[in-house]
Coordinates of C-alpha atoms and ligand atoms in Angstrom, one line a residue:
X1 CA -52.7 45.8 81.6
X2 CA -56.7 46.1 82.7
X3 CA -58.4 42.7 82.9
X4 CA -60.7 42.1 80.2
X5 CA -64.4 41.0 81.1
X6 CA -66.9 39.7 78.5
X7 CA -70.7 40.3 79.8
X8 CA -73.7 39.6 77.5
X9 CA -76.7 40.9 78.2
X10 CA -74.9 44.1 78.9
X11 CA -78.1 46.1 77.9
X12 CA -80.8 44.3 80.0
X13 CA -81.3 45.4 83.7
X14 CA -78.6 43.2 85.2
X15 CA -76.1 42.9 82.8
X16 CA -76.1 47.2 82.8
X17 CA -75.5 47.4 86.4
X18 CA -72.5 44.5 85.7
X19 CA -70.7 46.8 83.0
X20 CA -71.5 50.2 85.2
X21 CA -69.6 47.6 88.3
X22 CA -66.7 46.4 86.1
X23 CA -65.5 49.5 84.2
X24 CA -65.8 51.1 88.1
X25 CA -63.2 48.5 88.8
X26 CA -61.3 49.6 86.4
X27 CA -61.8 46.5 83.9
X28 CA -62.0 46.4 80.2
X29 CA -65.3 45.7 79.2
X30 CA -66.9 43.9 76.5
X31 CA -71.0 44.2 76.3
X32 CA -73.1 41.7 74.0
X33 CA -77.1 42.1 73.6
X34 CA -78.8 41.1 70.7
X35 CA -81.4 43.9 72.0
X36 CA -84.6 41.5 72.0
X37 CA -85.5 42.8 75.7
X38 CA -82.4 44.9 76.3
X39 CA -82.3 48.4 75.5
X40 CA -79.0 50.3 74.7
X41 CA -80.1 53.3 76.7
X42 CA -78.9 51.3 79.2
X43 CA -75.3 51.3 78.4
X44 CA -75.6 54.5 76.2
X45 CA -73.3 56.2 78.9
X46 CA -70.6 53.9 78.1
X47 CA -69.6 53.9 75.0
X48 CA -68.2 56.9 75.1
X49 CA -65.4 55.1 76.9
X50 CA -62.0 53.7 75.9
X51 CA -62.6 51.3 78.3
X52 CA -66.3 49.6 76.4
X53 CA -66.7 47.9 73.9
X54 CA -70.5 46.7 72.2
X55 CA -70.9 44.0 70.0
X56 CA -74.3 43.7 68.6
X57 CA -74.7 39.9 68.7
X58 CA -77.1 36.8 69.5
X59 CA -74.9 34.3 71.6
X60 CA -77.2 31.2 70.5
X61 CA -75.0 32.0 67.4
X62 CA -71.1 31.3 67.7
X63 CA -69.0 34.1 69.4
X64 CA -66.4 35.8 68.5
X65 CA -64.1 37.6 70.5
X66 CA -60.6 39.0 69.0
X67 CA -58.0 39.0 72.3
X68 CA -57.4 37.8 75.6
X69 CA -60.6 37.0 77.9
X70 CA -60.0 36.8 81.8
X71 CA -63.8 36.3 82.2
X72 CA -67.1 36.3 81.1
X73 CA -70.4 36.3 82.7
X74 CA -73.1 35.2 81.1
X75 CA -76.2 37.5 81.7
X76 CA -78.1 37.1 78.4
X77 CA -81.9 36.1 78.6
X78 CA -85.2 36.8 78.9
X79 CA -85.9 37.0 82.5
X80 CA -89.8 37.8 82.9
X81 CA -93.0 35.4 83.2
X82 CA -94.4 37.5 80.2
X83 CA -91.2 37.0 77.9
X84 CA -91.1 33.5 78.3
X85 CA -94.5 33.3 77.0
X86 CA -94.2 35.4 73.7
X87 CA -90.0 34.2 73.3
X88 CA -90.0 30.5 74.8
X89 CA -87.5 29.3 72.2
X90 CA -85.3 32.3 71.9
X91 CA -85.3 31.7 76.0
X92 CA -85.0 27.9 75.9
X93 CA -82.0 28.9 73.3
X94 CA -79.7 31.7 75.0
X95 CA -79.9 28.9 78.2
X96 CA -78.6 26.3 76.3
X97 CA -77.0 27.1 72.9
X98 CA -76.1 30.3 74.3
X99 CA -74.5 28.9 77.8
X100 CA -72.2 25.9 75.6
X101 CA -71.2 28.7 73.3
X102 CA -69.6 30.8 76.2
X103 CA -68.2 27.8 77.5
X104 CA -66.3 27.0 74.7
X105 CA -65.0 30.6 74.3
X106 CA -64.1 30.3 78.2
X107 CA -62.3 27.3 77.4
X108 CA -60.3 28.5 74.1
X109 CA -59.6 31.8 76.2
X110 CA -58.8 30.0 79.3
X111 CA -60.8 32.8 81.1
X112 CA -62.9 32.0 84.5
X113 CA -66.9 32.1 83.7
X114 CA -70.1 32.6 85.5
X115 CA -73.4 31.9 85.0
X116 CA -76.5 33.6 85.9
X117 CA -79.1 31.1 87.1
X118 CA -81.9 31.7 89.2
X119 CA -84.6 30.7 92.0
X120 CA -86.8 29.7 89.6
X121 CA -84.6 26.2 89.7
X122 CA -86.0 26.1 92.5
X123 CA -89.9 25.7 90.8
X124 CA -92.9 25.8 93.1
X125 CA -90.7 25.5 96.5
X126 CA -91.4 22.9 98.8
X127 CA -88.6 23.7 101.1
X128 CA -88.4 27.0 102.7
X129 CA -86.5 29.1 102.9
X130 CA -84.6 27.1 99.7
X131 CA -80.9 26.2 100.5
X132 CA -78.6 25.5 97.4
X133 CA -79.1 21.7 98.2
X134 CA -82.8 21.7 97.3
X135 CA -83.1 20.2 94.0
X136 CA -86.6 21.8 92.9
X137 CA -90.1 21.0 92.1
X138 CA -90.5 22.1 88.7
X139 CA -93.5 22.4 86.2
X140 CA -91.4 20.9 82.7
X141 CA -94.1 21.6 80.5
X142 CA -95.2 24.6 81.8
X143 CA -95.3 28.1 80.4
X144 CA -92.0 28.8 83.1
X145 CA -90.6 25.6 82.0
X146 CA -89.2 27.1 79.4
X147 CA -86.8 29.1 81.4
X148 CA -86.5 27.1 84.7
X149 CA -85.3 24.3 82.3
X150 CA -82.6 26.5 80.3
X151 CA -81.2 27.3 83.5
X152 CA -81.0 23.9 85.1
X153 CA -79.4 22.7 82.1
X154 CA -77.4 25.7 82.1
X155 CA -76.0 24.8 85.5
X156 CA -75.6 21.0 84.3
X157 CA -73.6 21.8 81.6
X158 CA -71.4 24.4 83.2
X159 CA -70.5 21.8 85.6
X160 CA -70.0 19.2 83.2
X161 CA -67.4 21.7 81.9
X162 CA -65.8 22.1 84.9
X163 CA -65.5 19.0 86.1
X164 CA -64.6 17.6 82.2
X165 CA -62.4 20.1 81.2
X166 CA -61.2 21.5 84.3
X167 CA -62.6 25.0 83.0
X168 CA -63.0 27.6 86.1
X169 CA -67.0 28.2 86.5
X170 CA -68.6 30.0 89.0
X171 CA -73.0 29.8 89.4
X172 CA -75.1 32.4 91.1
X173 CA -78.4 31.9 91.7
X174 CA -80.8 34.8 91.3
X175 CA -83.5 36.0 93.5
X176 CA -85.8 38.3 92.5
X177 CA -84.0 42.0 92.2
X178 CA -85.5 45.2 91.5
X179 CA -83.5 48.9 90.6
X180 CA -83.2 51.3 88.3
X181 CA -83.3 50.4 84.4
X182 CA -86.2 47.8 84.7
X183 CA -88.0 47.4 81.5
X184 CA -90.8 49.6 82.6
X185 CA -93.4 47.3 80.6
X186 CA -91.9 43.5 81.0
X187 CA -94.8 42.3 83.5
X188 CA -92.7 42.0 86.6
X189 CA -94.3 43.2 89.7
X190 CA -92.2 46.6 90.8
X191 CA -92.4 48.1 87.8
X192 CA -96.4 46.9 86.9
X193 CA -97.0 48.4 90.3
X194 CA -95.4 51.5 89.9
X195 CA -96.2 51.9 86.5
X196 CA -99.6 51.5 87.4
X197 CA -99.3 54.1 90.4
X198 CA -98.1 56.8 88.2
X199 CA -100.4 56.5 85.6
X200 CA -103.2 56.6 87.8
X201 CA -104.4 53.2 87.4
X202 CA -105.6 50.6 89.9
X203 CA -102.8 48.1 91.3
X204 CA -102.9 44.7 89.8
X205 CA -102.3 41.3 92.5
X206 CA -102.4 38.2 91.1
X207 CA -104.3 35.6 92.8
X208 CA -105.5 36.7 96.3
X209 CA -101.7 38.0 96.7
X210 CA -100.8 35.7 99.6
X211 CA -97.8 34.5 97.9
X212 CA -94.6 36.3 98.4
X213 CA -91.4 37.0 97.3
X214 CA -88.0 38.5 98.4
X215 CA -86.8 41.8 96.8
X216 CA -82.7 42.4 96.7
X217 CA -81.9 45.5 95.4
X218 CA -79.5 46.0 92.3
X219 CA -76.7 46.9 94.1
X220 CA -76.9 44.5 96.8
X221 CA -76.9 41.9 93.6
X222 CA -73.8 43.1 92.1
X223 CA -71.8 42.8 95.0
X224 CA -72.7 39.3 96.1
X225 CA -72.1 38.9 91.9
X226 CA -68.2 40.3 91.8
X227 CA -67.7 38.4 95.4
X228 CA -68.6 35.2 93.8
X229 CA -66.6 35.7 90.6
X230 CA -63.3 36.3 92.9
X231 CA -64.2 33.9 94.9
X232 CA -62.8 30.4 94.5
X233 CA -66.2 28.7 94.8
X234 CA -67.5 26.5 91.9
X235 CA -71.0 25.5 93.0
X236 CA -74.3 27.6 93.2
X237 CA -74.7 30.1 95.3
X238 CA -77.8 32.3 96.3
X239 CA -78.2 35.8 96.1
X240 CA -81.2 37.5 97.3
X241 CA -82.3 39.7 100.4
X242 CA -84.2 37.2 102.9
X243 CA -86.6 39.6 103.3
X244 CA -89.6 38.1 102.8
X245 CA -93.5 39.9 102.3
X246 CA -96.8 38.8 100.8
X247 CA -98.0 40.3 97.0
X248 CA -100.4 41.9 98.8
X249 CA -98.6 43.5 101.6
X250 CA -96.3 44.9 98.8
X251 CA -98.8 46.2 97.0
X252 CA -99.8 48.1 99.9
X253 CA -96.5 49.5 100.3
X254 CA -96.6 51.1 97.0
X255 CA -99.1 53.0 97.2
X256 CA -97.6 54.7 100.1
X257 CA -94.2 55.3 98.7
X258 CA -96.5 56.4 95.3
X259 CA -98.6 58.8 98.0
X260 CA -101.3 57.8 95.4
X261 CA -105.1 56.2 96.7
X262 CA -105.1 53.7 93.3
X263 CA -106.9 51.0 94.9
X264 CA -105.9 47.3 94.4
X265 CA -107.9 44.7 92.0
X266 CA -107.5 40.9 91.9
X267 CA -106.5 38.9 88.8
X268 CA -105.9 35.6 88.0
X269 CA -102.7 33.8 89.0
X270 CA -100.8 32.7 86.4
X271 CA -100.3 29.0 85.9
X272 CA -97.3 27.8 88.2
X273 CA -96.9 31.3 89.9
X274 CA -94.6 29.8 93.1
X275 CA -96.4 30.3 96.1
X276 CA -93.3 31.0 97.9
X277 CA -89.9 32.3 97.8
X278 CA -86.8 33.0 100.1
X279 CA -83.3 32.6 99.5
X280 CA -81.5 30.5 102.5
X281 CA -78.1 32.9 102.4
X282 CA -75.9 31.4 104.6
X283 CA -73.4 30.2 101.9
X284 CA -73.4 33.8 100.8
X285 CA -72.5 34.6 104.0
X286 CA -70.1 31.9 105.2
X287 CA -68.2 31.9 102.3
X288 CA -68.2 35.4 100.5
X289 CA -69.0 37.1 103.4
X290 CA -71.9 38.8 101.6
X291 CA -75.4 40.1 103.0
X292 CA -77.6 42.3 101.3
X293 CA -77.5 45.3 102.7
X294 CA -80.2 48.0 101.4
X295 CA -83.4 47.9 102.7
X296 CA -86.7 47.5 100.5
X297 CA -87.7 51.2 102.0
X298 CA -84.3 52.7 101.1
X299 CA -84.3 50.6 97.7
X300 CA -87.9 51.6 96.5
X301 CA -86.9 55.2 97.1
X302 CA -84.3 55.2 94.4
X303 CA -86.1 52.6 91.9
X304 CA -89.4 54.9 92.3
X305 CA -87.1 58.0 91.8
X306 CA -85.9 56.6 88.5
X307 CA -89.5 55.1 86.5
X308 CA -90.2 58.9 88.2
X309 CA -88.1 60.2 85.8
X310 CA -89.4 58.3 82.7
X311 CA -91.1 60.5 80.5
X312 CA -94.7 60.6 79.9
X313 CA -94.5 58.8 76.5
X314 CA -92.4 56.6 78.4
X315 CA -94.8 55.9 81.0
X316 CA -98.0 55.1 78.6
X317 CA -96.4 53.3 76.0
X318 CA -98.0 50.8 78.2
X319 CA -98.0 47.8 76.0
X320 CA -95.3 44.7 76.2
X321 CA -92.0 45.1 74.0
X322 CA -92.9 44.0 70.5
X323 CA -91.4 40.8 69.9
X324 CA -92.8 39.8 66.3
X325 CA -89.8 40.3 64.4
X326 CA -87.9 37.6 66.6
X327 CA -90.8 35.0 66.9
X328 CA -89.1 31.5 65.6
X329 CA -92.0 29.2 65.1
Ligands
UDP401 N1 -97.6 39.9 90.3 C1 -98.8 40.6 90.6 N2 -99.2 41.7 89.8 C2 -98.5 42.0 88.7 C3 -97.3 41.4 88.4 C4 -96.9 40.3 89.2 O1 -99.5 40.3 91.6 O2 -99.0 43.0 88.0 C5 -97.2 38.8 91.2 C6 -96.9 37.5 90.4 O3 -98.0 36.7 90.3 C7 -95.9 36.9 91.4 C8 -95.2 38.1 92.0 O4 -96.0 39.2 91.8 O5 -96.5 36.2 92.4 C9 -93.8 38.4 91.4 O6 -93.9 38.4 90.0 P1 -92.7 38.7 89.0 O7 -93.2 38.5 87.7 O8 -92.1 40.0 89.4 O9 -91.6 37.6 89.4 P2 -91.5 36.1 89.7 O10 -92.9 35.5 89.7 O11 -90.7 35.5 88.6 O12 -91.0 36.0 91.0

């Protein structure tokens, strides 16, 4: 009989990619999204499989699954500067409410779980490149602290539950990826960028765009993901492609691949924005014999190839998601 996997967030960017992954490998799968920044284009290839199943659900709210569970991964939450700021309890929620909830179903199911965390544990850096046994320099109170504080609890409370009830956890820590299936609008910077390049419009660098960042691509991600499921490794691990280059420099790049002239203006940078950010990978490597492996040239190819694809309404319904419906005061 096929494995059964339980992945929520199944319609955001990652969580897609994951289902996509896991039906390849010939696995049952079983998406949740409530749909507050997922979209169920995403997964709308899917369900006409035997294979998928789509529960329509909010996992801050119990979950129920009929059947046996082998795993779960839990990919649910708002994962941009932007959404944090218009959803910071809904995020604050899926991180905590949402996390104990799939713990307790991994438990009752006896099925292995991992959790998506994140660099942004990590705060501000001031180690660098950050190794897993950096423990952070985080803002609490500010606007990312809503997030960076889910997922540190997150991780606390997923190894509480591993080391109280012996559950089987596993904890990847994200750094920033980029593909197809990007919410075209949700503020991040390759799909502002080439957004921006398409429609003509000037490129927008935050700060004087000395900071940088390191891009994996989605595939690169999902690998180092399913390595780290199988694996037998129950503390965090980074996942990210060292490969390391300023805002700016980005920036630059773009409008290359774009073969547009937009030129580049300066904004502010947000509150908190980290300076700096590199994953250290050698645990990757040592113990999941993972690397990423796609370059940023060969990787911006096929993400520019997809938003190329978006159609024009697409491409100016340039304002953020609209979120009113889900505000909780
Ligand atoms: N950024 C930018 N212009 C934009 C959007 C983002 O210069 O239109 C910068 C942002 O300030 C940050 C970097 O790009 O320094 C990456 O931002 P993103 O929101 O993609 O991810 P994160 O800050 O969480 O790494």
């Amino acid at each position: 009989m096929a494995k059964r996997v339980l992945i929520t967030g199944a319609a955001g960017f990652l969580g897609s990619h994951l289902c996509d992954r896991f039906i390849n490998e010939g696995f049952d799968v079983i998406g949740i999204d409530n749909l507050i920044t997922g979209d169920l284009a995403n997964i709308e290839h899917l369900f006409k499989l035997e294979q998928f199943d789509f529960y329509h659900h909010d996992v801050t709210k119990f979950v129920h699954v009929p059947g046996d569970l082998d795993y779960i991964l839990h990919f649910a939450s708002p994962a941009s500067p932007i959404d944090y700021l218009k959803i910071p309890i809904q995020t604050l929620k899926v991180g905590s409410l949402g996390t104990h909830n799939l713990l307790g179903l991994a438990k009752e199911k006896k099925a292995r779980i991992l959790i998506a965390s994140t660099s942004e544990v990590y705060g501000d850096p001031l180690v660098h490149p950050q190794t897993e046994d950096y423990y952070g320099n985080v803002n609490t109170i500010g606007p990312r602290g809503v997030y960076d504080e889910a997922k540190r609890f997150q991780e606390s409370i997923t190894m509480a539950y591993h080391r109280f009830h012996g559950l089987e956890t596993r904890i990847v820590r994200i750094f920033n990826t980029y593909g197809p299936r990007m919410r075209l609008n949700d503020g991040r910077v390759i799909p502002a960028f080439i957004g921006q390049a398409l429609r003509g419009e000037d490129l927008t660098v935050f700060g004087d765009g000395t900071q940088t960042r390191s891009f994996c691509y989605v595939d690169d991600q999902v690998e180092g993901i399913y390595r780290l499921l199988m694996s037998d490794y129950v503390y965090p691990v980074n996942i990210g492609n060292p490969d390391e280059i300023t805002i700016l420099e980005f920036a630059e790049e773009i409008i290359k691949l774009t073969g547009t002239d937009q030129k580049i203006v300066h904004k502010d940078l947000p509150i908190d924005d980290p300076l700096q950010r590199k994953p250290d990978i050698s645990r990757a490597k040592e113990i999941l014999g993972w690397e990423a492996k796609v370059s940023r040239q060969d990787g911006m190819q096929k993400t520019y190839a997809y938003f190329k694809n978006l159609t024009k309404e697409q491409l100016y319904k340039s304002e953020h998601k609209d979120f009113s419906k889900h505000i909780q005061k």
